[in-house]
Amino acid sequence: MTTALVLSGGGARAAYQVGVLKAIAELLPDQDRNPFPIICGTSAGAINAATLATNADYFRRGVAQLEQLWGTLRSEQVHRVGYGELIGSTLKLILSFFRSGITFGRPLSLFDNTPLYHLLMENIHLQLLPDLIERGHLRALCITALGYQTGQSMSFFQGDAALEGWKRARRIGTPAVLTHKHLMASSALPALFPAVKLQREFFGDGAMRQTAPMSAALHLGAQKLLVVGVSGNRHKANVQQRLPVTHSPSLAQIFAQLLNSAFIDTMEEDIDMMQRFNRFIVELDDKKREQLRVRPVEVQVITPSVRFDELAASHIDDLPKAMRVFLRTIGATRVGGGASIASYLLFEAPYCQELMRCGYRDCMEQADTVRSFLTAS
């Protein structure tokens, strides 16, 4: 059975996925073999997905590369962080109000993430994909981004020649020769990082309007899905206790909820829908399944046991001074308030390392289940 890996987005939260992948590499009987012929990534998860795909002939090497990348990461490797950059971006935003919201030059964004492009060019060798696909190490790599003009969720995939595209309501899958611009587009956090032009349209973070995050893997032929999320909300024990309301929502609180709705809610809803779908199919006999052309899809989900906002609040001081001032100004340092937005922007090694440790621990707590899922035919 063909197993797909689905990596969701979430900015710096994607470091959690690396810890999970490290545990998986240790749990596999053959640590070098790629257990995921189909790899799908969105937002920062697209960067992790591309790194694994370009090391599909040596899975453990790809995981080690991700561990090195995230374990030594600094904010200045992702975006420019000085006072001048922040003030300049703010002024550019204000000037756009007098031009019908349009700006010239670099698309509107709070941060300039040019350093990220150079980081990806140095570390992810997408030119290896055709050979890895031809040799059978990989069936497909899929990267999802949102088209700002059409509002379509576009899944760009590079893989086996037999794979065909698809078109559904607000969802399109199309074969492509993947480039680093696809990764930049998929990980362009809304309003924070600039949109990227691909062909004739500007694209942004793939988590926006991604109503069915697991569908691309199924269209590409996956029969089993291993999903690594970036929210602990599925654990009821981690639901935050409601605190007394002392002030109106801060800018950080409002924007954090918008990000959470894009990166967390749709994935959780899609997982719930898949589980209900499987329970329905189990009740059908073989003849009815054949008539309806449906089959159950085995899904293994690994989600964090840690609250990202609490962890991020304890690592604010790891950020460059300009970033700390900015986050405090908009109220993004309050636990239970706007600290959630900081959890997306904390591209600093101490925070990322702690997330990786959490991912490793959470996966190992399900060691027997995960091992059985990956080795069962």
CSV table of N, CA and C in Angstrom, one decimal, residues 184-329:
chain,number,residue,atom,x,y,z
A,184,MET,N,8.8,29.2,-1.8
A,184,MET,CA,8.6,30.6,-1.2
A,184,MET,C,7.2,31.0,-1.3
A,185,ALA,N,6.5,30.6,-2.3
A,185,ALA,CA,5.0,31.0,-2.4
A,185,ALA,C,4.2,30.2,-1.4
A,186,SER,N,4.5,28.9,-1.2
A,186,SER,CA,3.7,28.1,-0.3
A,186,SER,C,3.9,28.6,1.1
A,187,SER,N,5.1,29.1,1.5
A,187,SER,CA,5.4,29.5,2.8
A,187,SER,C,5.3,31.0,3.1
A,188,ALA,N,4.7,31.7,2.2
A,188,ALA,CA,4.5,33.2,2.3
A,188,ALA,C,3.4,33.5,3.3
A,189,LEU,N,3.7,33.5,4.6
A,189,LEU,CA,2.7,33.8,5.6
A,189,LEU,C,1.9,35.1,5.2
A,190,PRO,N,0.6,35.1,5.2
A,190,PRO,CA,-0.2,36.2,4.8
A,190,PRO,C,0.2,37.5,5.6
A,191,ALA,N,0.4,38.6,4.8
A,191,ALA,CA,0.7,39.9,5.3
A,191,ALA,C,2.1,40.0,5.9
A,192,LEU,N,2.7,38.9,6.3
A,192,LEU,CA,4.1,38.9,6.9
A,192,LEU,C,5.2,38.7,5.9
A,193,PHE,N,5.0,37.8,4.9
A,193,PHE,CA,5.9,37.6,3.8
A,193,PHE,C,5.3,37.9,2.5
A,194,PRO,N,6.1,38.4,1.5
A,194,PRO,CA,5.5,38.8,0.2
A,194,PRO,C,5.0,37.7,-0.6
A,195,ALA,N,3.9,38.0,-1.4
A,195,ALA,CA,3.4,37.0,-2.4
A,195,ALA,C,4.5,36.8,-3.4
A,196,VAL,N,4.4,35.6,-4.1
A,196,VAL,CA,5.4,35.2,-5.1
A,196,VAL,C,4.7,35.0,-6.4
A,197,LYS,N,5.2,35.5,-7.5
A,197,LYS,CA,4.6,35.3,-8.8
A,197,LYS,C,5.0,34.0,-9.5
A,198,LEU,N,4.1,33.2,-9.8
A,198,LEU,CA,4.3,31.9,-10.5
A,198,LEU,C,3.5,32.0,-11.8
A,199,GLN,N,4.2,31.9,-12.9
A,199,GLN,CA,3.5,32.1,-14.2
A,199,GLN,C,2.8,33.4,-14.2
A,200,ARG,N,1.5,33.5,-14.3
A,200,ARG,CA,0.8,34.7,-14.4
A,200,ARG,C,0.0,35.2,-13.2
A,201,GLU,N,0.3,34.5,-12.1
A,201,GLU,CA,-0.5,34.8,-10.9
A,201,GLU,C,0.4,34.9,-9.6
A,202,PHE,N,0.0,35.8,-8.7
A,202,PHE,CA,0.7,35.8,-7.4
A,202,PHE,C,0.1,34.8,-6.5
A,203,PHE,N,1.0,34.1,-5.7
A,203,PHE,CA,0.6,33.1,-4.8
A,203,PHE,C,1.1,33.4,-3.4
A,204,GLY,N,0.3,32.9,-2.4
A,204,GLY,CA,0.7,33.1,-1.0
A,204,GLY,C,0.6,31.8,-0.3
A,205,ASP,N,0.6,31.8,1.0
A,205,ASP,CA,0.7,30.6,1.9
A,205,ASP,C,-0.4,29.6,1.5
A,206,GLY,N,0.0,28.4,1.3
A,206,GLY,CA,-0.9,27.4,0.9
A,206,GLY,C,-1.9,27.0,1.9
A,207,ALA,N,-1.7,27.3,3.2
A,207,ALA,CA,-2.7,26.9,4.2
A,207,ALA,C,-4.0,27.7,4.1
A,208,MET,N,-3.9,28.9,3.5
A,208,MET,CA,-5.1,29.8,3.3
A,208,MET,C,-6.1,29.1,2.3
A,209,ARG,N,-7.3,29.0,2.7
A,209,ARG,CA,-8.4,28.4,1.9
A,209,ARG,C,-8.1,27.0,1.5
A,210,GLN,N,-7.2,26.3,2.2
A,210,GLN,CA,-7.0,24.9,1.9
A,210,GLN,C,-8.0,24.0,2.6
A,211,THR,N,-9.2,23.8,2.0
A,211,THR,CA,-10.3,23.2,2.7
A,211,THR,C,-10.1,21.7,2.9
A,212,ALA,N,-9.3,21.1,2.1
A,212,ALA,CA,-9.1,19.6,2.3
A,212,ALA,C,-7.6,19.3,2.2
A,213,PRO,N,-6.8,19.5,3.3
A,213,PRO,CA,-5.4,19.4,3.2
A,213,PRO,C,-4.8,18.0,2.8
A,214,MET,N,-5.6,17.0,3.1
A,214,MET,CA,-5.2,15.6,2.8
A,214,MET,C,-5.6,15.1,1.4
A,215,SER,N,-6.4,15.9,0.7
A,215,SER,CA,-6.9,15.5,-0.6
A,215,SER,C,-5.8,15.3,-1.7
A,216,ALA,N,-4.8,16.2,-1.7
A,216,ALA,CA,-3.8,16.1,-2.7
A,216,ALA,C,-3.1,14.7,-2.7
A,217,ALA,N,-2.8,14.2,-1.5
A,217,ALA,CA,-2.1,12.9,-1.3
A,217,ALA,C,-3.0,11.8,-1.9
A,218,LEU,N,-4.3,11.9,-1.7
A,218,LEU,CA,-5.2,10.9,-2.2
A,218,LEU,C,-5.3,10.9,-3.7
A,219,HIS,N,-5.4,12.1,-4.3
A,219,HIS,CA,-5.4,12.3,-5.7
A,219,HIS,C,-4.1,11.7,-6.4
A,220,LEU,N,-3.0,11.7,-5.6
A,220,LEU,CA,-1.7,11.2,-6.2
A,220,LEU,C,-1.6,9.7,-5.9
A,221,GLY,N,-2.6,9.1,-5.4
A,221,GLY,CA,-2.6,7.6,-5.2
A,221,GLY,C,-2.3,7.1,-3.9
A,222,ALA,N,-2.3,7.9,-2.8
A,222,ALA,CA,-2.0,7.4,-1.5
A,222,ALA,C,-3.1,6.5,-1.0
A,223,GLN,N,-2.8,5.4,-0.3
A,223,GLN,CA,-3.8,4.6,0.3
A,223,GLN,C,-3.7,4.7,1.9
A,224,LYS,N,-2.6,5.2,2.4
A,224,LYS,CA,-2.4,5.4,3.8
A,224,LYS,C,-1.8,6.8,4.0
A,225,LEU,N,-2.2,7.5,5.1
A,225,LEU,CA,-1.7,8.8,5.3
A,225,LEU,C,-1.1,8.9,6.7
A,226,LEU,N,0.1,9.5,6.8
A,226,LEU,CA,0.7,9.9,8.1
A,226,LEU,C,0.7,11.4,8.1
A,227,VAL,N,0.0,12.0,9.0
A,227,VAL,CA,-0.2,13.4,9.1
A,227,VAL,C,0.5,13.9,10.3
A,228,VAL,N,1.3,14.9,10.1
A,228,VAL,CA,2.0,15.6,11.3
A,228,VAL,C,1.4,17.0,11.4
A,229,GLY,N,0.6,17.3,12.4
A,229,GLY,CA,0.0,18.6,12.6
A,229,GLY,C,0.8,19.5,13.4
A,230,VAL,N,0.4,20.7,13.6
A,230,VAL,CA,1.1,21.7,14.4
A,230,VAL,C,0.2,22.3,15.5
A,231,SER,N,-0.8,21.6,15.9
A,231,SER,CA,-1.6,22.1,17.0
A,231,SER,C,-1.9,21.0,18.0
A,232,GLY,N,-1.9,21.3,19.2
A,232,GLY,CA,-2.3,20.4,20.3
A,232,GLY,C,-3.8,20.4,20.6
A,233,ASN,N,-4.6,21.2,19.8
A,233,ASN,CA,-6.0,21.3,20.2
A,233,ASN,C,-6.8,20.1,20.1
A,234,ARG,N,-6.3,19.0,19.4
A,234,ARG,CA,-7.0,17.8,19.3
A,234,ARG,C,-6.9,17.0,20.7
A,235,HIS,N,-6.0,17.4,21.5
A,235,HIS,CA,-5.9,16.8,22.9
A,235,HIS,C,-6.8,17.6,23.8
A,236,LYS,N,-7.9,17.0,24.2
A,236,LYS,CA,-8.9,17.8,25.1
A,236,LYS,C,-8.2,18.3,26.4
A,237,ALA,N,-7.3,17.5,26.8
A,237,ALA,CA,-6.6,17.9,28.1
A,237,ALA,C,-5.9,19.2,28.0
A,238,ASN,N,-5.5,19.6,26.7
A,238,ASN,CA,-4.7,20.7,26.5
A,238,ASN,C,-5.6,22.0,26.2
A,239,VAL,N,-6.9,21.8,26.2
A,239,VAL,CA,-7.7,23.0,25.9
A,239,VAL,C,-7.5,24.0,27.0
A,240,GLN,N,-7.2,25.2,26.6
A,240,GLN,CA,-6.8,26.3,27.5
A,240,GLN,C,-8.0,26.7,28.4
A,241,GLN,N,-7.8,26.9,29.6
A,241,GLN,CA,-8.8,27.3,30.5
A,241,GLN,C,-9.2,28.8,30.2
A,242,ARG,N,-10.5,29.1,30.2
A,242,ARG,CA,-10.9,30.4,29.8
A,242,ARG,C,-10.5,31.4,30.9
A,243,LEU,N,-9.8,32.5,30.5
A,243,LEU,CA,-9.3,33.5,31.4
A,243,LEU,C,-10.3,34.7,31.5
A,244,PRO,N,-10.3,35.4,32.6
A,244,PRO,CA,-11.2,36.6,32.6
A,244,PRO,C,-10.8,37.6,31.5
A,245,VAL,N,-11.8,38.3,31.0
A,245,VAL,CA,-11.6,39.3,29.9
A,245,VAL,C,-11.3,40.6,30.6
A,246,THR,N,-10.1,41.1,30.3
A,246,THR,CA,-9.6,42.4,31.0
A,246,THR,C,-9.5,43.5,30.0
A,247,HIS,N,-9.5,43.2,28.7
A,247,HIS,CA,-9.3,44.2,27.6
A,247,HIS,C,-9.9,43.7,26.3
A,248,SER,N,-10.1,44.6,25.4
A,248,SER,CA,-10.5,44.2,24.0
A,248,SER,C,-9.4,43.5,23.3
A,249,PRO,N,-9.7,42.7,22.3
A,249,PRO,CA,-8.6,41.9,21.6
A,249,PRO,C,-7.5,42.8,21.1
A,250,SER,N,-6.3,42.4,21.3
A,250,SER,CA,-5.1,43.2,20.7
A,250,SER,C,-5.0,42.8,19.3
A,251,LEU,N,-4.2,43.6,18.5
A,251,LEU,CA,-3.9,43.3,17.1
A,251,LEU,C,-3.3,41.9,17.0
A,252,ALA,N,-2.4,41.5,17.9
A,252,ALA,CA,-1.8,40.2,17.9
A,252,ALA,C,-2.8,39.1,18.1
A,253,GLN,N,-3.8,39.3,19.0
A,253,GLN,CA,-4.8,38.3,19.3
A,253,GLN,C,-5.6,38.1,18.0
A,254,ILE,N,-6.0,39.1,17.4
A,254,ILE,CA,-6.9,39.0,16.2
A,254,ILE,C,-6.1,38.3,15.0
A,255,PHE,N,-4.9,38.7,14.8
A,255,PHE,CA,-4.1,38.1,13.7
A,255,PHE,C,-3.8,36.7,14.0
A,256,ALA,N,-3.5,36.4,15.3
A,256,ALA,CA,-3.2,35.0,15.7
A,256,ALA,C,-4.4,34.1,15.4
A,257,GLN,N,-5.6,34.6,15.7
A,257,GLN,CA,-6.8,33.7,15.4
A,257,GLN,C,-6.9,33.5,13.9
A,258,LEU,N,-6.6,34.5,13.1
A,258,LEU,CA,-6.6,34.3,11.6
A,258,LEU,C,-5.6,33.3,11.2
A,259,LEU,N,-4.4,33.3,11.7
A,259,LEU,CA,-3.4,32.3,11.4
A,259,LEU,C,-3.8,30.9,11.8
A,260,ASN,N,-4.4,30.9,13.0
A,260,ASN,CA,-4.8,29.6,13.6
A,260,ASN,C,-5.9,29.0,12.7
A,261,SER,N,-6.8,29.8,12.2
A,261,SER,CA,-7.9,29.3,11.4
A,261,SER,C,-7.4,28.7,10.1
A,262,ALA,N,-6.3,29.3,9.6
A,262,ALA,CA,-5.7,28.8,8.3
A,262,ALA,C,-4.8,27.6,8.5
A,263,PHE,N,-4.0,27.6,9.6
A,263,PHE,CA,-3.0,26.5,9.7
A,263,PHE,C,-3.6,25.3,10.6
A,264,ILE,N,-4.6,25.5,11.4
A,264,ILE,CA,-5.0,24.5,12.3
A,264,ILE,C,-6.3,23.9,12.0
A,265,ASP,N,-7.3,24.8,11.9
A,265,ASP,CA,-8.7,24.4,11.9
A,265,ASP,C,-9.0,23.5,10.7
A,266,THR,N,-8.5,23.8,9.5
A,266,THR,CA,-8.9,23.0,8.3
A,266,THR,C,-8.3,21.6,8.4
A,267,MET,N,-7.1,21.5,8.9
A,267,MET,CA,-6.5,20.2,9.0
A,267,MET,C,-7.3,19.3,10.0
A,268,GLU,N,-7.6,19.9,11.1
A,268,GLU,CA,-8.4,19.1,12.1
A,268,GLU,C,-9.7,18.7,11.6
A,269,GLU,N,-10.4,19.6,10.9
A,269,GLU,CA,-11.7,19.3,10.3
A,269,GLU,C,-11.6,18.2,9.2
A,270,ASP,N,-10.5,18.3,8.4
A,270,ASP,CA,-10.3,17.3,7.4
A,270,ASP,C,-10.1,15.9,8.0
A,271,ILE,N,-9.3,15.9,9.1
A,271,ILE,CA,-9.1,14.6,9.8
A,271,ILE,C,-10.4,14.0,10.3
A,272,ASP,N,-11.1,14.9,11.0
A,272,ASP,CA,-12.4,14.4,11.5
A,272,ASP,C,-13.3,13.9,10.4
A,273,MET,N,-13.3,14.6,9.3
A,273,MET,CA,-14.2,14.2,8.1
A,273,MET,C,-13.7,12.8,7.6
A,274,MET,N,-12.4,12.6,7.5
A,274,MET,CA,-11.8,11.4,7.0
A,274,MET,C,-12.2,10.2,7.9
A,275,GLN,N,-12.2,10.4,9.2
A,275,GLN,CA,-12.5,9.4,10.2
A,275,GLN,C,-14.0,9.0,10.1
A,276,ARG,N,-14.9,10.0,9.9
A,276,ARG,CA,-16.3,9.7,9.7
A,276,ARG,C,-16.5,9.0,8.4
A,277,PHE,N,-15.8,9.4,7.4
A,277,PHE,CA,-15.9,8.7,6.1
A,277,PHE,C,-15.5,7.2,6.2
A,278,ASN,N,-14.4,7.0,6.9
A,278,ASN,CA,-14.0,5.6,7.1
A,278,ASN,C,-15.0,4.7,7.9
A,279,ARG,N,-15.6,5.4,8.9
A,279,ARG,CA,-16.6,4.6,9.7
A,279,ARG,C,-17.8,4.3,8.8
A,280,PHE,N,-18.2,5.2,7.9
A,280,PHE,CA,-19.3,4.9,6.9
A,280,PHE,C,-18.9,3.8,6.0
A,281,ILE,N,-17.7,3.8,5.4
A,281,ILE,CA,-17.4,2.8,4.5
A,281,ILE,C,-17.3,1.4,5.1
A,282,VAL,N,-16.9,1.3,6.4
A,282,VAL,CA,-16.8,0.0,7.1
A,282,VAL,C,-18.2,-0.7,7.1
A,283,GLU,N,-19.3,0.1,7.1
A,283,GLU,CA,-20.6,-0.4,7.2
A,283,GLU,C,-21.1,-1.0,5.8
A,284,LEU,N,-20.4,-0.7,4.8
A,284,LEU,CA,-20.8,-1.1,3.4
A,284,LEU,C,-20.2,-2.5,3.1
A,285,ASP,N,-21.0,-3.3,2.4
A,285,ASP,CA,-20.4,-4.6,1.9
A,285,ASP,C,-19.5,-4.3,0.7
A,286,ASP,N,-18.8,-5.4,0.3
A,286,ASP,CA,-17.8,-5.2,-0.8
A,286,ASP,C,-18.5,-4.8,-2.1
A,287,LYS,N,-19.7,-5.3,-2.4
A,287,LYS,CA,-20.3,-5.0,-3.6
A,287,LYS,C,-20.7,-3.5,-3.7
A,288,LYS,N,-21.2,-3.0,-2.6
A,288,LYS,CA,-21.5,-1.6,-2.5
A,288,LYS,C,-20.3,-0.7,-2.6
A,289,ARG,N,-19.2,-1.1,-2.0
A,289,ARG,CA,-18.0,-0.3,-2.1
A,289,ARG,C,-17.5,-0.2,-3.6
A,290,GLU,N,-17.7,-1.4,-4.3
A,290,GLU,CA,-17.2,-1.4,-5.7
A,290,GLU,C,-18.1,-0.5,-6.5
A,291,GLN,N,-19.4,-0.5,-6.2
A,291,GLN,CA,-20.3,0.3,-7.0
A,291,GLN,C,-20.0,1.8,-6.8
A,292,LEU,N,-19.7,2.2,-5.5
A,292,LEU,CA,-19.5,3.6,-5.2
A,292,LEU,C,-18.0,4.0,-5.4
A,293,ARG,N,-17.2,3.0,-5.7
A,293,ARG,CA,-15.8,3.2,-5.9
A,293,ARG,C,-15.1,4.0,-4.8
A,294,VAL,N,-15.3,3.4,-3.6
A,294,VAL,CA,-14.8,4.1,-2.4
A,294,VAL,C,-14.0,3.0,-1.6
A,295,ARG,N,-13.1,3.4,-0.8
A,295,ARG,CA,-12.3,2.6,0.0
A,295,ARG,C,-11.9,3.3,1.3
A,296,PRO,N,-11.7,2.6,2.4
A,296,PRO,CA,-11.2,3.3,3.6
A,296,PRO,C,-9.8,3.7,3.5
A,297,VAL,N,-9.4,4.8,4.1
A,297,VAL,CA,-8.0,5.3,4.1
A,297,VAL,C,-7.5,5.3,5.5
A,298,GLU,N,-6.5,4.5,5.7
A,298,GLU,CA,-5.9,4.5,7.1
A,298,GLU,C,-5.1,5.8,7.3
A,299,VAL,N,-5.4,6.4,8.4
A,299,VAL,CA,-4.7,7.7,8.8
A,299,VAL,C,-4.1,7.6,10.2
A,300,GLN,N,-2.8,7.9,10.2
A,300,GLN,CA,-2.1,8.0,11.5
A,300,GLN,C,-1.8,9.5,11.7
A,301,VAL,N,-2.2,10.0,12.8
A,301,VAL,CA,-2.0,11.5,13.1
A,301,VAL,C,-1.1,11.6,14.3
A,302,ILE,N,-0.1,12.5,14.2
A,302,ILE,CA,0.7,12.9,15.3
A,302,ILE,C,0.6,14.4,15.5
A,303,THR,N,0.2,14.8,16.7
A,303,THR,CA,0.0,16.2,17.0
A,303,THR,C,0.7,16.5,18.3
A,304,PRO,N,1.0,17.8,18.5
A,304,PRO,CA,1.9,18.2,19.7
A,304,PRO,C,1.1,18.0,21.1
A,305,SER,N,1.9,17.7,22.1
A,305,SER,CA,1.4,17.7,23.4
A,305,SER,C,1.7,19.0,24.1
A,306,VAL,N,2.4,19.9,23.5
A,306,VAL,CA,2.8,21.2,24.1
A,306,VAL,C,1.9,22.3,23.5
A,307,ARG,N,1.7,23.3,24.4
A,307,ARG,CA,1.0,24.5,23.9
A,307,ARG,C,2.0,25.5,23.3
A,308,PHE,N,1.9,25.8,22.0
A,308,PHE,CA,2.9,26.6,21.4
A,308,PHE,C,2.9,28.0,21.9
A,309,ASP,N,1.8,28.6,22.3
A,309,ASP,CA,1.9,30.0,22.7
A,309,ASP,C,2.6,30.1,24.1
A,310,GLU,N,2.4,29.1,25.0
A,310,GLU,CA,3.2,29.2,26.2
A,310,GLU,C,4.7,29.0,26.0
A,311,LEU,N,5.0,28.1,25.1
A,311,LEU,CA,6.4,27.8,24.8
A,311,LEU,C,7.1,29.1,24.1
A,312,ALA,N,6.3,29.7,23.2
A,312,ALA,CA,6.8,30.8,22.5
A,312,ALA,C,7.1,32.0,23.4
A,313,ALA,N,6.1,32.2,24.4
A,313,ALA,CA,6.3,33.3,25.3
A,313,ALA,C,7.5,33.2,26.2
A,314,SER,N,8.0,32.0,26.4
A,314,SER,CA,9.2,31.8,27.2
A,314,SER,C,10.5,31.9,26.4
A,315,HIS,N,10.3,32.1,25.1
A,315,HIS,CA,11.5,32.2,24.2
A,315,HIS,C,11.6,33.6,23.5
A,316,ILE,N,10.7,34.5,23.9
A,316,ILE,CA,10.7,35.8,23.2
A,316,ILE,C,12.1,36.5,23.2
A,317,ASP,N,12.8,36.3,24.3
A,317,ASP,CA,14.1,37.0,24.5
A,317,ASP,C,15.2,36.4,23.6
A,318,ASP,N,14.9,35.3,22.9
A,318,ASP,CA,15.8,34.7,22.0
A,318,ASP,C,15.8,35.5,20.6
A,319,LEU,N,14.8,36.3,20.4
A,319,LEU,CA,14.7,37.0,19.2
A,319,LEU,C,15.6,38.3,19.1
A,320,PRO,N,15.9,38.7,17.9
A,320,PRO,CA,16.7,40.0,17.8
A,320,PRO,C,15.8,41.1,18.5
A,321,LYS,N,16.5,42.2,18.9
A,321,LYS,CA,15.9,43.2,19.7
A,321,LYS,C,14.7,43.9,18.9
A,322,ALA,N,14.9,44.1,17.6
A,322,ALA,CA,13.9,44.8,16.8
A,322,ALA,C,12.6,43.9,16.8
A,323,MET,N,12.8,42.6,16.7
A,323,MET,CA,11.6,41.7,16.7
A,323,MET,C,10.9,41.7,18.0
A,324,ARG,N,11.7,41.7,19.1
A,324,ARG,CA,11.1,41.7,20.4
A,324,ARG,C,10.3,43.0,20.6
A,325,VAL,N,10.8,44.1,20.2
A,325,VAL,CA,10.1,45.4,20.4
A,325,VAL,C,8.8,45.3,19.6
A,326,PHE,N,8.9,44.8,18.3
A,326,PHE,CA,7.7,44.8,17.5
A,326,PHE,C,6.6,43.9,18.1
A,327,LEU,N,7.0,42.7,18.6
A,327,LEU,CA,6.0,41.8,19.1
A,327,LEU,C,5.4,42.3,20.4
A,328,ARG,N,6.2,43.0,21.2
A,328,ARG,CA,5.6,43.6,22.4
A,328,ARG,C,4.7,44.7,22.1
A,329,THR,N,5.0,45.4,21.0
A,329,THR,CA,4.2,46.6,20.6
A,329,THR,C,2.8,46.1,20.2
